[in-house]
Short mmCIF file of C-alpha atoms in Angstrom, two decimals:
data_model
loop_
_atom_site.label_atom_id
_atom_site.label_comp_id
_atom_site.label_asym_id
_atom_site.label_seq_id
_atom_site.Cartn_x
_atom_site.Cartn_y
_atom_site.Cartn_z
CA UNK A 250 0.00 0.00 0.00
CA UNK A 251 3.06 2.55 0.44
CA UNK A 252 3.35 2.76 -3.87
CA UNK A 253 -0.65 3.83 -3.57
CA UNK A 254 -0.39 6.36 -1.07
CA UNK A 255 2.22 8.01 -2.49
CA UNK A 256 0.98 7.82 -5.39
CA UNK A 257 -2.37 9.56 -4.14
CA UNK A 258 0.03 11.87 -2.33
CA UNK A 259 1.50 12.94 -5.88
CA UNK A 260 -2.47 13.20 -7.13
CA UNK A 261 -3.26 16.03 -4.49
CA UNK A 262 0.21 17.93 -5.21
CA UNK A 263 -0.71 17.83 -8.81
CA UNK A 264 -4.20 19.26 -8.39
CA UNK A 265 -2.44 22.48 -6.28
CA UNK A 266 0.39 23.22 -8.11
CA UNK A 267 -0.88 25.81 -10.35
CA UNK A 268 -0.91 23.93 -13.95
CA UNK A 269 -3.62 24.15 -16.23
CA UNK A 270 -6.16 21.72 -15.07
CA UNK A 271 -7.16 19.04 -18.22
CA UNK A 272 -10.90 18.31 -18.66
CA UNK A 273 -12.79 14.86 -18.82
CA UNK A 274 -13.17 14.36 -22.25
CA UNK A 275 -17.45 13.80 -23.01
CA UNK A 276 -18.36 10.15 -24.84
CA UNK A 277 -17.47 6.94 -24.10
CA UNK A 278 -14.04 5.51 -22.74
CA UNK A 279 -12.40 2.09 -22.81
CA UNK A 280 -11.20 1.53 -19.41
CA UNK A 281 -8.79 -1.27 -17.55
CA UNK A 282 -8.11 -2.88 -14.40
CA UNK A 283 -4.75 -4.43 -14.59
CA UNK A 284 -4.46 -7.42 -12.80
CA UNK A 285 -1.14 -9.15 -11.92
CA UNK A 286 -1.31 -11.97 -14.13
CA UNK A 287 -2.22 -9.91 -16.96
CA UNK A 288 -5.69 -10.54 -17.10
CA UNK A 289 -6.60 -6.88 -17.77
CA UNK A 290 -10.81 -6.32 -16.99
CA UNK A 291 -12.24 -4.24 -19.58
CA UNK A 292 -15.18 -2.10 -19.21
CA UNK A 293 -16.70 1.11 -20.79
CA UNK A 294 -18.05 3.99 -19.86
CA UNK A 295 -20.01 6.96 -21.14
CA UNK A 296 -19.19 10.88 -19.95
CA UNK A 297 -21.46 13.64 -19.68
CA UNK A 298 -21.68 17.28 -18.66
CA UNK A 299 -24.94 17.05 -16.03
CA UNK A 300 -25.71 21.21 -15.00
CA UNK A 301 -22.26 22.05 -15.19
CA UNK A 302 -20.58 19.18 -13.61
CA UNK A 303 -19.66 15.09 -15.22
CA UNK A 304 -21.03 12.35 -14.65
CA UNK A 305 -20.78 8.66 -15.94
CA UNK A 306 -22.60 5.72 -16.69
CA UNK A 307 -20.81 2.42 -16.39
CA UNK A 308 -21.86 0.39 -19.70
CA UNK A 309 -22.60 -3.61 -19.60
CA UNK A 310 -24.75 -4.71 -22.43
CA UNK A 311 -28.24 -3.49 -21.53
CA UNK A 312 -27.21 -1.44 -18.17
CA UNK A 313 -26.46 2.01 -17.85
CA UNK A 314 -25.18 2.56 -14.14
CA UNK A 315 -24.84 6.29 -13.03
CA UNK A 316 -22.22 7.37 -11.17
CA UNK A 317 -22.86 11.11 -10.34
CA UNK A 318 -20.20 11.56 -7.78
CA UNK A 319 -17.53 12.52 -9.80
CA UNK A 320 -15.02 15.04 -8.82
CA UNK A 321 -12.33 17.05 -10.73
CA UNK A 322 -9.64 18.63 -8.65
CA UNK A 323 -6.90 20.21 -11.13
CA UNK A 324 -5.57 17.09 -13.15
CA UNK A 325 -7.03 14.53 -10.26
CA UNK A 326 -10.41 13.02 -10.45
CA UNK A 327 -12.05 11.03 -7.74
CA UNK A 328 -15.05 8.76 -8.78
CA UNK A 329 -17.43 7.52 -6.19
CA UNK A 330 -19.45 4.35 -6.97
CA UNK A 331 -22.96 4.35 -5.67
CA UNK A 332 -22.44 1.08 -4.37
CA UNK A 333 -20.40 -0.84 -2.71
CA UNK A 334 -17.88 0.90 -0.95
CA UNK A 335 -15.77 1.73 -3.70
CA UNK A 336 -14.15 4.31 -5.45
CA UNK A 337 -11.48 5.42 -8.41
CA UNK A 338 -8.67 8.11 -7.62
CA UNK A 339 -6.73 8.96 -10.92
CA UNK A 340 -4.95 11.36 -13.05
CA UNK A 341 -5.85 12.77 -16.63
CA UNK A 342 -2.53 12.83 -18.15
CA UNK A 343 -4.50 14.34 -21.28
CA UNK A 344 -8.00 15.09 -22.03
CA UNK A 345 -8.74 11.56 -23.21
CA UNK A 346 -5.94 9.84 -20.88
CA UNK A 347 -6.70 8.94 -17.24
CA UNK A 348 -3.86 6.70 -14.72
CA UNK A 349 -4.80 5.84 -11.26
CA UNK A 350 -5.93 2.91 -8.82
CA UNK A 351 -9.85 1.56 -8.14
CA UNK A 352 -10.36 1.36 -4.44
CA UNK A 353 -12.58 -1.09 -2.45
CA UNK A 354 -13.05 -0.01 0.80
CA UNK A 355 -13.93 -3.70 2.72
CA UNK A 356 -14.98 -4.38 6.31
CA UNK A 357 -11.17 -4.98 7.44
CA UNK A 358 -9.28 -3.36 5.26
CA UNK A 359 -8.91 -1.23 1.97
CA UNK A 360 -7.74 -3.06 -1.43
CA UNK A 361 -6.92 -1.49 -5.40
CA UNK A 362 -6.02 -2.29 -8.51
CA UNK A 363 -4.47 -0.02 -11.53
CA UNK A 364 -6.60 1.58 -13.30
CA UNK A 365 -6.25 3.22 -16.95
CA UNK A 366 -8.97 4.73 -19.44
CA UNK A 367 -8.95 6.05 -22.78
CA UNK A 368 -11.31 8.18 -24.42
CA UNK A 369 -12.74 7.84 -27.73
CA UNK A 370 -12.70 3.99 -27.52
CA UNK A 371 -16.39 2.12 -27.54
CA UNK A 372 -14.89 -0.77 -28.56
CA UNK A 373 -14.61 -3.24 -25.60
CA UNK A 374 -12.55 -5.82 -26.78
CA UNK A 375 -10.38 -5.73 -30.56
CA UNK A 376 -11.95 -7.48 -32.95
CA UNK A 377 -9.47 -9.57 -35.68
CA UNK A 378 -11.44 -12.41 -37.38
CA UNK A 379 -14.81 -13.15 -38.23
CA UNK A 380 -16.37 -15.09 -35.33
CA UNK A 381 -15.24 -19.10 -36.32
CA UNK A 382 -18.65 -20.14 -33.64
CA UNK A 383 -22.38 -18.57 -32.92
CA UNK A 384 -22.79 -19.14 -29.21
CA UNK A 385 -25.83 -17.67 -29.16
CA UNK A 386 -28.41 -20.21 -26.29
CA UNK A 387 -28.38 -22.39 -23.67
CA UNK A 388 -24.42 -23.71 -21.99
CA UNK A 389 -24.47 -26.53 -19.53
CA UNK A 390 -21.71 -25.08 -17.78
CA UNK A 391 -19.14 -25.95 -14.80
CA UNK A 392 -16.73 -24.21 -12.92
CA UNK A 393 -13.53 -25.39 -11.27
CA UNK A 394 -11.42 -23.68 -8.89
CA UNK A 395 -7.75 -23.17 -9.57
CA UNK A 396 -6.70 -23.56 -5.79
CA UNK A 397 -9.00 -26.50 -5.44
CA UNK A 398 -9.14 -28.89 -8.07
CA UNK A 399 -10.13 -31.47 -5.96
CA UNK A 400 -13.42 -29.65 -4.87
CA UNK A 401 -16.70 -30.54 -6.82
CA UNK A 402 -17.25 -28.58 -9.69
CA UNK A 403 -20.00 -25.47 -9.47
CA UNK A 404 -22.81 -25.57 -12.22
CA UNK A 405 -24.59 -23.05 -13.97
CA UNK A 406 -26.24 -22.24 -17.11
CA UNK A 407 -24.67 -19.52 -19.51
CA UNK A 408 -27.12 -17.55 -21.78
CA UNK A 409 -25.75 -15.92 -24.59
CA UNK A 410 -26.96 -13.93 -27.90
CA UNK A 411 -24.19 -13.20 -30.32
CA UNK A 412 -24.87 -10.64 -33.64
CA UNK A 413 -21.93 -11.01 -35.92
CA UNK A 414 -19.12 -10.43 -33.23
CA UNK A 415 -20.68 -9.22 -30.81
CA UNK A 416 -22.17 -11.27 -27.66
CA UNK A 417 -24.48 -10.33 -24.40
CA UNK A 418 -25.68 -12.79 -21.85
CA UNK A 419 -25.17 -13.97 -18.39
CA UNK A 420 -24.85 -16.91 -15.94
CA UNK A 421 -27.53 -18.09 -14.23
CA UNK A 422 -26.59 -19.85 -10.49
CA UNK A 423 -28.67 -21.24 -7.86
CA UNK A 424 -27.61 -17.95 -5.90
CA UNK A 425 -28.27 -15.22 -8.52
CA UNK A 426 -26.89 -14.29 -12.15
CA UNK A 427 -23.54 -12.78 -13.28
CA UNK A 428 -25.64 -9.84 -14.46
CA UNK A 429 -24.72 -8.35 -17.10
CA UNK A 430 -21.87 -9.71 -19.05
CA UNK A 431 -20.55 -8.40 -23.03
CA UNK A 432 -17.98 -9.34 -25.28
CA UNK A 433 -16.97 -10.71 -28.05
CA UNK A 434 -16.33 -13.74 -30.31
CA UNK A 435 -12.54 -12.85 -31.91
CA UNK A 436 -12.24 -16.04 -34.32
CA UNK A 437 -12.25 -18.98 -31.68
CA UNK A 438 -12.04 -16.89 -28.89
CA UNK A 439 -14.60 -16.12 -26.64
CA UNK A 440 -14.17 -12.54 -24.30
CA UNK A 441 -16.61 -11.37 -21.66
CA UNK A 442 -16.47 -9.04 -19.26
CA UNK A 443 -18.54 -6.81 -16.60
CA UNK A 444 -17.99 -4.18 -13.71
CA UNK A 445 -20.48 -2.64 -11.47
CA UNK A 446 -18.30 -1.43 -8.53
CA UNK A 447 -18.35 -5.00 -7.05
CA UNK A 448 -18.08 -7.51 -9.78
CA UNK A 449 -15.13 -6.97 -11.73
CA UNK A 450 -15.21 -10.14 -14.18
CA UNK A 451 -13.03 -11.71 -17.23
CA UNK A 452 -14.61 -14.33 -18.87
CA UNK A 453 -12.09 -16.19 -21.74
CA UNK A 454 -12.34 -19.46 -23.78
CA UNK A 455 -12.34 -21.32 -27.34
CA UNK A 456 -15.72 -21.35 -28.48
CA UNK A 457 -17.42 -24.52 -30.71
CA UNK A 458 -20.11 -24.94 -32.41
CA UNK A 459 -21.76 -27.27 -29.31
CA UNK A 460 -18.67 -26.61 -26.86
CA UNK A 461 -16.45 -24.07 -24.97
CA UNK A 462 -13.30 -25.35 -23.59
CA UNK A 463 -9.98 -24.08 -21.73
CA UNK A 464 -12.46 -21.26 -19.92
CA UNK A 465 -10.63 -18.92 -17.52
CA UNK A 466 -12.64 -16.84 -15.49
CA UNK A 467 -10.76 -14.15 -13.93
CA UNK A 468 -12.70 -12.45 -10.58
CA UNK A 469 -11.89 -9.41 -8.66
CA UNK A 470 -8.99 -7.21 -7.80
CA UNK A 471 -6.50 -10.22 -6.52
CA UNK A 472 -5.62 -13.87 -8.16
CA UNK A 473 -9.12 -15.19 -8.39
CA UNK A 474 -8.75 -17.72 -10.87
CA UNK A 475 -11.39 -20.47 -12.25
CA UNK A 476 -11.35 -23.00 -14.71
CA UNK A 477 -14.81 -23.16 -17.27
CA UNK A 478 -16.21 -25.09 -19.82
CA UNK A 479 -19.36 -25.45 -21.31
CA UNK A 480 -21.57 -28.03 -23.29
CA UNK A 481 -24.54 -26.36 -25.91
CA UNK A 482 -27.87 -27.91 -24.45
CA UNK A 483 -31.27 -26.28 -24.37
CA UNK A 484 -33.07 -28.46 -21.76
CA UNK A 485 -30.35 -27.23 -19.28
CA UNK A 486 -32.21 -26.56 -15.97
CA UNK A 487 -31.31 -25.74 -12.40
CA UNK A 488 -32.13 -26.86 -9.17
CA UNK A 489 -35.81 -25.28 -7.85
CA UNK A 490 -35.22 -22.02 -6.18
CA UNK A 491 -37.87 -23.33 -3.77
CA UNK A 492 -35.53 -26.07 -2.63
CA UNK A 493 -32.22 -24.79 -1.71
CA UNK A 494 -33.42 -23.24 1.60
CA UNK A 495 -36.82 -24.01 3.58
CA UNK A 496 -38.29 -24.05 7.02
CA UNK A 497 -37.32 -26.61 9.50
CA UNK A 498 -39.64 -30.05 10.31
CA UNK A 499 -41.90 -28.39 12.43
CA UNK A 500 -41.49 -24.87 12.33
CA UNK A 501 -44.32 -22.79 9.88
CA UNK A 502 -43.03 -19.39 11.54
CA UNK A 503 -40.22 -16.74 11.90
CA UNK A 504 -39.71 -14.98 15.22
CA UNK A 505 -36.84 -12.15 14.95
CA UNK A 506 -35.84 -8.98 16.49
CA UNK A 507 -33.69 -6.60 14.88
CA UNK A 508 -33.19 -3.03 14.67
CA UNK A 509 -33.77 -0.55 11.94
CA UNK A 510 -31.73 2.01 10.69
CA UNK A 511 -32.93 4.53 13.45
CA UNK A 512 -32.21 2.05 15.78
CA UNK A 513 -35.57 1.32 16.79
CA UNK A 514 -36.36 -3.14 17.38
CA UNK A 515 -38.66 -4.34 14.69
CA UNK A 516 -40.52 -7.65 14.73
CA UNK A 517 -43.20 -9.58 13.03
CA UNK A 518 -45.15 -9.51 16.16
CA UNK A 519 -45.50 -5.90 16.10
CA UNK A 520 -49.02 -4.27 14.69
CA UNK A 521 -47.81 -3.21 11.62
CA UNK A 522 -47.50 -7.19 10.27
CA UNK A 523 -50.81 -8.42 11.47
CA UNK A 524 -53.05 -10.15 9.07
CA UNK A 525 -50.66 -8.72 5.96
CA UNK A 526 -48.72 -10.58 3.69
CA UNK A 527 -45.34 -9.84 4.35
CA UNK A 528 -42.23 -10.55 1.97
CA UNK A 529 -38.81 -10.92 3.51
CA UNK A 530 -35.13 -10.11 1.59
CA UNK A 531 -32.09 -11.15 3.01
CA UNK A 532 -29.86 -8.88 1.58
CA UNK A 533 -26.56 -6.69 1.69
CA UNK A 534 -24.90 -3.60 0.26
CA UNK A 535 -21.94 -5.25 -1.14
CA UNK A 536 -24.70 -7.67 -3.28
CA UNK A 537 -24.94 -6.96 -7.22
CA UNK A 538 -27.95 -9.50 -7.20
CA UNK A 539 -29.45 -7.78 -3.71
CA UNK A 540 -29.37 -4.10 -5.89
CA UNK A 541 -31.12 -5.86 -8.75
CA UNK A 542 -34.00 -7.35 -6.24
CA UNK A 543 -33.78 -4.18 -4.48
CA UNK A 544 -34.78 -2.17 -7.34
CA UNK A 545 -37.53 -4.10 -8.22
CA UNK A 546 -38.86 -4.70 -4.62
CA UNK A 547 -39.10 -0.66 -4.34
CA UNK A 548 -41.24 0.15 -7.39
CA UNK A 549 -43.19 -2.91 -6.36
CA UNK A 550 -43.82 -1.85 -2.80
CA UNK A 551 -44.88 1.58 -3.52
CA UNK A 552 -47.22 0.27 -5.92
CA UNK A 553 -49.14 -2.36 -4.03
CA UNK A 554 -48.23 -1.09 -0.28
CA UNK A 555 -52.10 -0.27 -0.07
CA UNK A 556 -53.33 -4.00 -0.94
CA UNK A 557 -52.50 -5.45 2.29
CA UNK A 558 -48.89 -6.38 1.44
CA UNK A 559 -45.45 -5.03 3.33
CA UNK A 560 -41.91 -5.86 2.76
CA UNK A 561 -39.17 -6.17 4.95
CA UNK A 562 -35.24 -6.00 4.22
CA UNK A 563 -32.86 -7.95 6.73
CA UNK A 564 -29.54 -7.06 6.04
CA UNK A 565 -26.34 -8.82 6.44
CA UNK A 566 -23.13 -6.34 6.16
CA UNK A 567 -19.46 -7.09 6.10
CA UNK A 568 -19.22 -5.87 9.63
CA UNK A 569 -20.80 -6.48 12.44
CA UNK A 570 -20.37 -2.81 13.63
CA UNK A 571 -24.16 -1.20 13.65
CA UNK A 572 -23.08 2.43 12.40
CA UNK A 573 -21.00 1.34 9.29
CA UNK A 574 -23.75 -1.16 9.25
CA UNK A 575 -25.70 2.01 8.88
CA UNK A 576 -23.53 3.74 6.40
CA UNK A 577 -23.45 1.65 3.45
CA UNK A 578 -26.90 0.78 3.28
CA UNK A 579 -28.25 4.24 3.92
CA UNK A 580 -26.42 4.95 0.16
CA UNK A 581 -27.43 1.81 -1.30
CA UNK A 582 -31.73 2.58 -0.17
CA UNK A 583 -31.37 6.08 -1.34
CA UNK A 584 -30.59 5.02 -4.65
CA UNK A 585 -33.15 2.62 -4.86
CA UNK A 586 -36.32 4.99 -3.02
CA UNK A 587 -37.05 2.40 -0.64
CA UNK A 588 -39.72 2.81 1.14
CA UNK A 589 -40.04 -0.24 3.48
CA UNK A 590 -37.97 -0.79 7.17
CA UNK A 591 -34.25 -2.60 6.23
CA UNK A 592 -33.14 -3.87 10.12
CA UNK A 593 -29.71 -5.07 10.79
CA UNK A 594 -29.03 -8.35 11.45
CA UNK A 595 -24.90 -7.48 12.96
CA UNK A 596 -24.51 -10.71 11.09
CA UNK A 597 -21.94 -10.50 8.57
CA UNK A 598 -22.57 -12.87 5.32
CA UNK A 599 -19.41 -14.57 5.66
CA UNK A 600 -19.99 -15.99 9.19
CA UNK A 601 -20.90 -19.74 8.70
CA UNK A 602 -23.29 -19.46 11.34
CA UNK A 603 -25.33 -16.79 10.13
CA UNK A 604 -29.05 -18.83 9.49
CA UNK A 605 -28.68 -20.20 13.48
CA UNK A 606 -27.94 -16.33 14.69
CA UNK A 607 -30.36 -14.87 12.86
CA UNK A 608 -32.97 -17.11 11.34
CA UNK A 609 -32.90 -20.67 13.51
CA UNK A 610 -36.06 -21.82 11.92
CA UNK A 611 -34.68 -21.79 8.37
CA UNK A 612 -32.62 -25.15 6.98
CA UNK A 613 -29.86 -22.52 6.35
CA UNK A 614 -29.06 -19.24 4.13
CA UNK A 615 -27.49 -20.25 1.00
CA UNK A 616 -27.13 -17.33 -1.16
CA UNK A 617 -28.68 -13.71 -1.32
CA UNK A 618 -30.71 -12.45 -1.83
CA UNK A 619 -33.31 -14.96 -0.25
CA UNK A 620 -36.65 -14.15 -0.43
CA UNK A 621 -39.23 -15.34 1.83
CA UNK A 622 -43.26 -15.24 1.40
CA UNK A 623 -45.27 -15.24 4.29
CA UNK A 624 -49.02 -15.54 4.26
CA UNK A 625 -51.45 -13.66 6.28
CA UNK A 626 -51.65 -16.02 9.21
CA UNK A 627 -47.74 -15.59 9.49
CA UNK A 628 -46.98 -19.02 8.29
CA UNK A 629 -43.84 -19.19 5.47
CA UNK A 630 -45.46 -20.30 2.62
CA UNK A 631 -42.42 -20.27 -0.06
CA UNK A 632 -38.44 -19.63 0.45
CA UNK A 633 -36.76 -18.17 -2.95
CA UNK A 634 -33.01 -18.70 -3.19
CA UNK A 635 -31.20 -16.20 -5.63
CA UNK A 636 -32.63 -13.42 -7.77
CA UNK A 637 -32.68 -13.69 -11.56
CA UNK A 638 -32.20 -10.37 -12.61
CA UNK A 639 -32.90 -8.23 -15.82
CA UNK A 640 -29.81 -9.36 -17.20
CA UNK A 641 -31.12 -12.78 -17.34
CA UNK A 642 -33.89 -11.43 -20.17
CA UNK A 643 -36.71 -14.00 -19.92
CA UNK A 644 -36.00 -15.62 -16.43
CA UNK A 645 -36.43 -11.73 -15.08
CA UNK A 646 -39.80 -11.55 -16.99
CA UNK A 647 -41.03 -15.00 -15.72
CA UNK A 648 -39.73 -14.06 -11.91
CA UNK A 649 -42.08 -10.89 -11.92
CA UNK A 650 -44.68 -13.07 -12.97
CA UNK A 651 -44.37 -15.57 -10.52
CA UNK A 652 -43.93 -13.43 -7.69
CA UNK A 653 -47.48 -11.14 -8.56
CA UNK A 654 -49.25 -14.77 -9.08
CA UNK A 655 -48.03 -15.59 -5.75
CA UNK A 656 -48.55 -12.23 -3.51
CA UNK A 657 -51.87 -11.97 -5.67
CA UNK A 658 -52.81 -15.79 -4.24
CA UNK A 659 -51.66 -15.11 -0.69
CA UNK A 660 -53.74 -11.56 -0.59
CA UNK A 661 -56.82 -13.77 -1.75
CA UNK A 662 -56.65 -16.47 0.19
CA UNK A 663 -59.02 -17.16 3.15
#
């Protein structure tokens, strides 16, 4: 970390020493996080003047992410993500030429990568030859880890359309999707890659017409490092959402106390949940899939709040520490509008103990967000693992409809 802060040190000197200050350039960039091995994660963004002042929007396929907390001191420019705890601090060595480090702030401990962006580049990844493979549907797929090969492989199901070189799509999980994922078919070789603030992805492999082999995936800011490879097959299905968590022999109901962000105990006993059906996300700041469900869950809430319906947001930080507890999330529901009580658990999602300390009559928490429906008597009727979000196209459609058939059967019943 000494190389970082003095380089930071050199940012601030640069922005007070009296040279002519350089100017974000407008349009869209081509930007890199260097990793060690090489395996450079390539994103885009767009620039705009917003009353005066820039502002971005990070590009993956269909999403447009604004970041409006962008600062320009002399040459330096700070970038705040809206989520996650994270942040850019660079240099424009020209209009159209920015150096500097991405930041994540985490519970313990801050962590960075280089950083460089170009302007003038929409291109996300060079294209050479024409695409040798269409990869466009359903991939069997299976992921091995690099540091434990002896460990079961993890399935999923990759999604893809391609158009000439260019291909979209996602991974679908039993825990959530990739989100939003774009690249290209170069010849034989297959490049994807996303950023959001959190996930910072690099997807690689030789693409067939009914097979991808020697996949790397390439995750975060260290040496996360998986092997991939896929098999073409459209009946490719995963486990039921509804199986992967659910109430214990014997148990039909919840009973929790936690507080909210004004530090005030909520419960389901309390008069506000009687005789309502009441949805329940388990949830963080630091989760891409929690900000997809989150969005949706807002613009649900404040349209069906008056049928008899509430929803409730338990949330499970990085630290067990209520006030920076407090601090990320307050960001993360401003965002998002929300409307409903979020209460914090002080249970962080890494501790393996976290369904016993928090939600004892649950089988377990296996991924977030987890969504849990219960019916007006306050019995659980359903427990949803994951969130397929609108990067997963036709799963997001089919999720909304599933979820209004449900709360619509619930608010009818007897």
């Amino acid at each position: 970390m000494k190389k970082l802060w003095i380089y930071l040190a050199g940012i601030g000197l640069a922005a007070c020493n009296g040279n002519t200050a350089k100017h974000l350039s407008n349009g869209v960039w081509q930007a890199k996080l260097h990793r060690k091995d090489g395996a450079d994660i390539v994103f885009n963004f767009d620039v705009r003047d917003s009353i005066g002042k820039p502002v971005l929007f990070v590009l993956n396929a269909m999403d447009k992410l604004l970041v409006d907390d962008v600062k320009q001191q002399g040459d330096s420019v700070f970038i705040k993500m809206p989520f996650f705890d994270s942040e850019f601090k660079a240099r424009l060595s020209s209009d159209s030429a920015l150096e500097g480090v991405w930041i994540r702030h985490l519970a313990d401990k801050d962590v960075s990568i280089p950083f460089t962006a170009a302007a003038g580049n929409a291109d996300r990844f060079p294209v050479n030859k024409p695409a040798a493979a269409n990869v466009t549907g359903r991939w069997a797929t299976q992921f091995v880890s690099s540091k434990e090969k002896d460990k079961a492989p993890s399935t999923a199901i990759g999604e893809f359309k391609q158009v000439g070189n260019l291909v979209q799509g996602t991974f679908l999980t039993t825990t959530g999707d990739y989100r939003f994922l774009e690249g290209v078919v170069d010849g034989d070789t297959l490049r994807l890659s996303t950023f959001d603030g959190s996930h910072a992805y690099l997807f690689t492999a030789q693409v067939g017409n009914d097979s991808i082999s020697n996949g790397r995936f390439y995750a975060g800011i260290g040496d996360g490092l998986e092997y991939w490879s896929a098999v073409k097959n459209d009946t490719a299905r995963l486990p039921d959402e509804k199986t992967i968590a659910t109430m214990k022999p014997g148990h039909e109901q919840l009973d929790f106390s936690f507080p909210d962000l004004n530090g005030n105990k909520v419960s389901l006993k309390d008069d506000r949940f009687k005789d309502k059906v009441v949805i329940i996300t388990l949830m963080g700041s630091w989760c891409p899939n929690c900000m997809d469900e989150t969005g949706f869950l807002s613009k649900w809430y404040e349209k069906n709040k008056d049928r008899g319906v509430e929803v409730l947001g338990l949330a499970y930080e990085r630290t067990p520490d209520f006030e920076k507890s407090k601090k990320s999330l307050e960001g993360f529901l401003k965002r998002f509008d929300v409307k409903y009580p979020v209460l914090v658990t002080g249970v962080t999602p890494a501790d393996p103990e976290k369904g016993e300390k928090t939600l004892p009559q649950l089988t377990g928490i296996k991924g977030f967000p987890t969504t849990i429906f219960i019916n007006k008597k306050g019995k659980v009727q359903e427990v949803h693992t994951g969130f397929s979000g609108p990067g997963t196209g036709e799963h997001y459609e089919q999720f909304q409809a599933d979820f209004n058939r449900l709360t619509t059967d619930m608010l009818n019943a007897k």
